[in-house]
Amino acid sequence: MLGPPGAGKGTQARRLAESRGVPHISTGEILREAVQEGTDLGRKAKMVIESGQLVSDEIMIGIVNDRLDKDDTRDGFLLDGFPRTVLQADALDKMLGGRQPLVVIDLSVNDDELVRRLSTRRICDSCGAITGSLNGKPAVVCDTCGGSLKQRSDDREEVVRQRLVVYRQSTEQLIGYYQQRPTFRSVDGSQDEESVAALVGAAVDGVAA
Ligand SMILES: [Zn+2]
């Protein structure tokens, strides 16, 4: 599953994986796991992260490859956060071998809506929960614990716009790589969570049929 920041990719990925009974493989999480478990790749990743750099394609591919080797992926899996580059996409095709088809869902939301969503969300000072906006206005009090809410510095509008420019630039080639495939689906992610989940489910069923 692909999508820009603010498109609801994590939420939709979790829902879809749960409804299909397959593991939700989020690269953020498996990277943290590999670092904790202290695998060869985990130790390499740790050094890179601690030096403030981005984890290379090579390390990321290795970590995903290790994860896809586990038994629970036999009947399918959902990848969230991978691939991010054409090189990773190419490696994924090789890892899959005969385990096709790879269904690619791109959650599509226009930049103005993404800016509205990200610049109005707030994070709780006490429990860290993230609260979206109500009718376009930022919430003031945490739903979970009643704590006070703040805006993360990278959710300020001008920073969000810049993040989106970087996202579009870095994924343009990747989308192009997948777009021509019969298993690629662009799903309108601008609606509410339930509606988008229904669209995503229908898109997956449409490819599998
Ligand atoms: Zn809270």
mmCIF file of C-alpha atoms and ligand atoms in Angstrom:
data_model
loop_
_atom_site.group_PDB
_atom_site.id
_atom_site.type_symbol
_atom_site.label_atom_id
_atom_site.label_comp_id
_atom_site.label_asym_id
_atom_site.label_seq_id
_atom_site.Cartn_x
_atom_site.Cartn_y
_atom_site.Cartn_z
ATOM 1 C CA MET A 1 0.000 0.000 0.000
ATOM 2 C CA LEU A 2 1.339 3.367 -1.061
ATOM 3 C CA GLY A 3 0.248 6.876 -0.141
ATOM 4 C CA PRO A 4 1.502 10.288 0.943
ATOM 5 C CA PRO A 5 1.730 11.402 4.577
ATOM 6 C CA GLY A 6 -1.777 12.161 5.836
ATOM 7 C CA ALA A 7 -3.535 9.826 3.373
ATOM 8 C CA GLY A 8 -4.420 7.364 6.149
ATOM 9 C CA LYS A 9 -2.144 4.634 4.804
ATOM 10 C CA GLY A 10 -1.256 3.172 8.208
ATOM 11 C CA THR A 11 -4.890 3.034 9.332
ATOM 12 C CA GLN A 12 -6.124 1.499 6.081
ATOM 13 C CA ALA A 13 -3.228 -0.964 5.954
ATOM 14 C CA ARG A 14 -4.007 -2.168 9.484
ATOM 15 C CA ARG A 15 -7.717 -2.529 8.702
ATOM 16 C CA LEU A 16 -7.161 -4.406 5.452
ATOM 17 C CA ALA A 17 -4.612 -6.791 6.966
ATOM 18 C CA GLU A 18 -6.962 -7.506 9.848
ATOM 19 C CA SER A 19 -9.981 -8.103 7.624
ATOM 20 C CA ARG A 20 -7.996 -10.474 5.382
ATOM 21 C CA GLY A 21 -6.239 -12.255 8.226
ATOM 22 C CA VAL A 22 -2.736 -11.515 6.933
ATOM 23 C CA PRO A 23 0.182 -9.895 8.779
ATOM 24 C CA HIS A 24 0.527 -6.106 8.549
ATOM 25 C CA ILE A 25 4.200 -5.572 7.815
ATOM 26 C CA SER A 26 5.117 -1.991 8.540
ATOM 27 C CA THR A 27 8.724 -1.216 7.713
ATOM 28 C CA GLY A 28 8.993 1.163 10.667
ATOM 29 C CA GLU A 29 8.024 -1.674 13.000
ATOM 30 C CA ILE A 30 10.130 -4.446 11.460
ATOM 31 C CA LEU A 31 13.120 -2.112 11.411
ATOM 32 C CA ARG A 32 12.685 -1.477 15.147
ATOM 33 C CA GLU A 33 12.255 -5.238 15.727
ATOM 34 C CA ALA A 34 15.415 -6.082 13.796
ATOM 35 C CA VAL A 35 17.338 -3.485 15.807
ATOM 36 C CA GLN A 36 15.945 -4.878 19.086
ATOM 37 C CA GLU A 37 16.616 -8.496 18.150
ATOM 38 C CA GLY A 38 20.160 -7.505 17.187
ATOM 39 C CA THR A 39 20.205 -9.431 13.894
ATOM 40 C CA ASP A 40 23.114 -8.733 11.521
ATOM 41 C CA LEU A 41 20.984 -6.341 9.514
ATOM 42 C CA GLY A 42 19.484 -4.876 12.682
ATOM 43 C CA ARG A 43 22.949 -4.002 13.983
ATOM 44 C CA LYS A 44 23.888 -2.391 10.660
ATOM 45 C CA ALA A 45 20.634 -0.432 10.634
ATOM 46 C CA LYS A 46 21.232 0.735 14.194
ATOM 47 C CA MET A 47 24.611 2.218 13.291
ATOM 48 C CA VAL A 48 23.130 4.032 10.297
ATOM 49 C CA ILE A 49 20.191 5.406 12.302
ATOM 50 C CA GLU A 50 22.432 6.518 15.165
ATOM 51 C CA SER A 51 24.651 8.404 12.740
ATOM 52 C CA GLY A 52 21.519 10.285 11.641
ATOM 53 C CA GLN A 53 21.391 8.839 8.142
ATOM 54 C CA LEU A 54 18.668 7.065 6.196
ATOM 55 C CA VAL A 55 18.729 3.288 6.097
ATOM 56 C CA SER A 56 19.994 2.191 2.678
ATOM 57 C CA ASP A 57 17.990 0.255 0.111
ATOM 58 C CA GLU A 58 20.274 -2.706 0.686
ATOM 59 C CA ILE A 59 19.566 -2.924 4.429
ATOM 60 C CA MET A 60 15.845 -2.266 3.990
ATOM 61 C CA ILE A 61 15.573 -4.964 1.309
ATOM 62 C CA GLY A 62 17.413 -7.436 3.541
ATOM 63 C CA ILE A 63 15.139 -6.753 6.502
ATOM 64 C CA VAL A 64 11.957 -7.110 4.412
ATOM 65 C CA ASN A 65 13.334 -10.278 2.819
ATOM 66 C CA ASP A 66 13.957 -11.791 6.280
ATOM 67 C CA ARG A 67 10.442 -10.865 7.362
ATOM 68 C CA LEU A 68 8.795 -12.371 4.259
ATOM 69 C CA ASP A 69 10.628 -15.634 4.940
ATOM 70 C CA LYS A 70 8.589 -16.160 8.106
ATOM 71 C CA ASP A 71 5.779 -18.726 7.970
ATOM 72 C CA ASP A 72 2.913 -16.350 8.720
ATOM 73 C CA THR A 73 3.265 -14.705 5.291
ATOM 74 C CA ARG A 74 2.475 -17.906 3.404
ATOM 75 C CA ASP A 75 -1.130 -16.934 2.629
ATOM 76 C CA GLY A 76 -0.337 -13.314 1.939
ATOM 77 C CA PHE A 77 0.788 -10.175 3.733
ATOM 78 C CA LEU A 78 0.362 -6.452 3.602
ATOM 79 C CA LEU A 79 3.402 -4.220 3.104
ATOM 80 C CA ASP A 80 3.212 -0.694 4.517
ATOM 81 C CA GLY A 81 6.184 1.595 3.927
ATOM 82 C CA PHE A 82 7.936 -0.638 1.405
ATOM 83 C CA PRO A 83 8.909 -0.324 -1.368
ATOM 84 C CA ARG A 84 9.897 3.352 -1.350
ATOM 85 C CA THR A 85 12.192 3.271 -4.375
ATOM 86 C CA VAL A 86 12.266 1.553 -7.768
ATOM 87 C CA LEU A 87 15.299 -0.415 -6.628
ATOM 88 C CA GLN A 88 13.291 -1.748 -3.665
ATOM 89 C CA ALA A 89 10.305 -2.497 -5.923
ATOM 90 C CA ASP A 90 12.522 -4.470 -8.255
ATOM 91 C CA ALA A 91 13.966 -6.425 -5.319
ATOM 92 C CA LEU A 92 10.435 -7.112 -4.042
ATOM 93 C CA ASP A 93 9.436 -8.647 -7.375
ATOM 94 C CA LYS A 94 12.450 -10.962 -7.118
ATOM 95 C CA MET A 95 11.615 -11.890 -3.501
ATOM 96 C CA LEU A 96 8.059 -12.746 -4.510
ATOM 97 C CA GLY A 97 9.099 -15.041 -7.323
ATOM 98 C CA GLY A 98 6.030 -17.146 -7.987
ATOM 99 C CA ARG A 99 4.027 -15.594 -5.136
ATOM 100 C CA GLN A 100 2.110 -13.214 -7.381
ATOM 101 C CA PRO A 101 0.025 -11.269 -7.974
ATOM 102 C CA LEU A 102 1.359 -8.319 -6.053
ATOM 103 C CA VAL A 103 -1.593 -5.945 -5.709
ATOM 104 C CA VAL A 104 -0.519 -2.305 -5.487
ATOM 105 C CA ILE A 105 -2.968 0.116 -3.875
ATOM 106 C CA ASP A 106 -2.116 3.813 -4.108
ATOM 107 C CA LEU A 107 -4.180 5.955 -1.728
ATOM 108 C CA SER A 108 -4.718 9.167 -3.584
ATOM 109 C CA VAL A 109 -5.502 12.427 -1.767
ATOM 110 C CA ASN A 110 -4.862 15.917 -3.144
ATOM 111 C CA ASP A 111 -2.300 18.169 -1.476
ATOM 112 C CA ASP A 112 -4.780 20.747 -0.154
ATOM 113 C CA GLU A 113 -6.690 18.035 1.701
ATOM 114 C CA LEU A 114 -3.451 16.503 3.038
ATOM 115 C CA VAL A 115 -2.307 19.923 4.258
ATOM 116 C CA ARG A 116 -5.685 20.465 5.912
ATOM 117 C CA ARG A 117 -5.488 17.076 7.670
ATOM 118 C CA LEU A 118 -1.875 17.293 8.796
ATOM 119 C CA SER A 119 -1.815 20.951 9.789
ATOM 120 C CA THR A 120 -4.913 20.581 11.981
ATOM 121 C CA ARG A 121 -3.910 17.417 13.804
ATOM 122 C CA ARG A 122 -2.535 17.662 17.310
ATOM 123 C CA ILE A 123 -0.467 15.449 19.564
ATOM 124 C CA CYS A 124 -1.148 14.939 23.278
ATOM 125 C CA ASP A 125 1.459 16.282 25.701
ATOM 126 C CA SER A 126 0.726 13.516 28.213
ATOM 127 C CA CYS A 127 -0.046 10.279 26.343
ATOM 128 C CA GLY A 128 1.213 10.945 22.811
ATOM 129 C CA ALA A 129 -2.128 10.195 21.136
ATOM 130 C CA ILE A 130 -2.750 11.987 17.851
ATOM 131 C CA THR A 131 -6.122 13.670 17.387
ATOM 132 C CA GLY A 132 -7.475 14.765 14.020
ATOM 133 C CA SER A 133 -9.517 17.887 13.489
ATOM 134 C CA LEU A 134 -13.225 18.282 14.113
ATOM 135 C CA ASN A 135 -14.943 20.085 11.242
ATOM 136 C CA GLY A 136 -11.616 21.508 10.175
ATOM 137 C CA LYS A 137 -10.818 22.991 13.593
ATOM 138 C CA PRO A 138 -7.956 21.551 15.626
ATOM 139 C CA ALA A 139 -9.005 19.728 18.802
ATOM 140 C CA VAL A 140 -7.880 21.275 22.107
ATOM 141 C CA VAL A 141 -8.173 18.396 24.599
ATOM 142 C CA CYS A 142 -7.006 14.768 24.212
ATOM 143 C CA ASP A 143 -9.842 12.272 23.619
ATOM 144 C CA THR A 144 -7.907 9.537 25.378
ATOM 145 C CA CYS A 145 -6.634 11.157 28.579
ATOM 146 C CA GLY A 146 -7.897 14.738 28.653
ATOM 147 C CA GLY A 147 -4.341 16.101 28.374
ATOM 148 C CA SER A 148 -3.506 19.248 26.440
ATOM 149 C CA LEU A 149 -2.700 19.050 22.740
ATOM 150 C CA LYS A 150 0.147 20.575 20.774
ATOM 151 C CA GLN A 151 1.117 20.799 17.130
ATOM 152 C CA ARG A 152 4.199 18.852 16.073
ATOM 153 C CA SER A 153 6.718 21.147 14.431
ATOM 154 C CA ASP A 154 6.722 19.114 11.201
ATOM 155 C CA ASP A 155 2.911 19.409 10.962
ATOM 156 C CA ARG A 156 3.062 23.188 10.455
ATOM 157 C CA GLU A 157 1.564 24.091 7.087
ATOM 158 C CA GLU A 158 4.775 25.273 5.397
ATOM 159 C CA VAL A 159 6.636 22.166 6.590
ATOM 160 C CA VAL A 160 3.781 19.896 5.449
ATOM 161 C CA ARG A 161 3.879 21.466 1.958
ATOM 162 C CA GLN A 162 7.621 20.781 1.814
ATOM 163 C CA ARG A 163 7.162 17.179 3.025
ATOM 164 C CA LEU A 164 4.621 16.624 0.249
ATOM 165 C CA VAL A 165 6.943 18.041 -2.410
ATOM 166 C CA VAL A 166 9.654 15.640 -1.209
ATOM 167 C CA TYR A 167 7.161 12.746 -1.187
ATOM 168 C CA ARG A 168 5.933 13.444 -4.734
ATOM 169 C CA GLN A 169 9.482 13.761 -6.044
ATOM 170 C CA SER A 170 10.693 10.608 -4.373
ATOM 171 C CA THR A 171 7.730 8.412 -5.346
ATOM 172 C CA GLU A 172 7.049 9.661 -8.873
ATOM 173 C CA GLN A 173 9.271 6.987 -10.414
ATOM 174 C CA LEU A 174 7.900 4.276 -8.137
ATOM 175 C CA ILE A 175 4.289 5.060 -9.091
ATOM 176 C CA GLY A 176 5.362 5.052 -12.734
ATOM 177 C CA TYR A 177 6.972 1.649 -12.205
ATOM 178 C CA TYR A 178 3.707 0.148 -10.962
ATOM 179 C CA GLN A 179 1.104 2.200 -12.820
ATOM 180 C CA GLN A 180 1.153 0.186 -16.014
ATOM 181 C CA ARG A 181 0.475 -3.106 -14.262
ATOM 182 C CA PRO A 182 -2.984 -4.666 -14.359
ATOM 183 C CA THR A 183 -2.707 -5.160 -10.579
ATOM 184 C CA PHE A 184 -2.271 -1.436 -9.819
ATOM 185 C CA ARG A 185 -5.229 0.431 -8.307
ATOM 186 C CA SER A 186 -5.488 4.079 -7.364
ATOM 187 C CA VAL A 187 -8.061 4.506 -4.594
ATOM 188 C CA ASP A 188 -9.655 7.832 -3.632
ATOM 189 C CA GLY A 189 -8.487 8.335 -0.054
ATOM 190 C CA SER A 190 -10.151 11.701 0.462
ATOM 191 C CA GLN A 191 -13.341 10.300 2.008
ATOM 192 C CA ASP A 192 -13.960 9.142 5.567
ATOM 193 C CA GLU A 193 -12.181 6.067 6.979
ATOM 194 C CA GLU A 194 -15.112 3.647 6.499
ATOM 195 C CA SER A 195 -15.731 4.635 2.871
ATOM 196 C CA VAL A 196 -12.041 4.401 1.995
ATOM 197 C CA ALA A 197 -11.816 0.961 3.658
ATOM 198 C CA ALA A 198 -14.732 -0.220 1.478
ATOM 199 C CA LEU A 199 -13.050 1.148 -1.664
ATOM 200 C CA VAL A 200 -9.737 -0.495 -0.768
ATOM 201 C CA GLY A 201 -11.462 -3.837 -0.136
ATOM 202 C CA ALA A 202 -13.306 -3.656 -3.449
ATOM 203 C CA ALA A 203 -10.088 -2.745 -5.281
ATOM 204 C CA VAL A 204 -8.260 -5.768 -3.855
ATOM 205 C CA ASP A 205 -11.182 -8.078 -4.687
ATOM 206 C CA GLY A 206 -11.310 -6.627 -8.198
ATOM 207 C CA VAL A 207 -7.663 -7.519 -8.824
ATOM 208 C CA ALA A 208 -7.941 -10.976 -7.279
ATOM 209 C CA ALA A 209 -11.096 -11.858 -9.247
HETATM 210 ZN ZN ZN B 1 -3.665 12.104 25.949
#
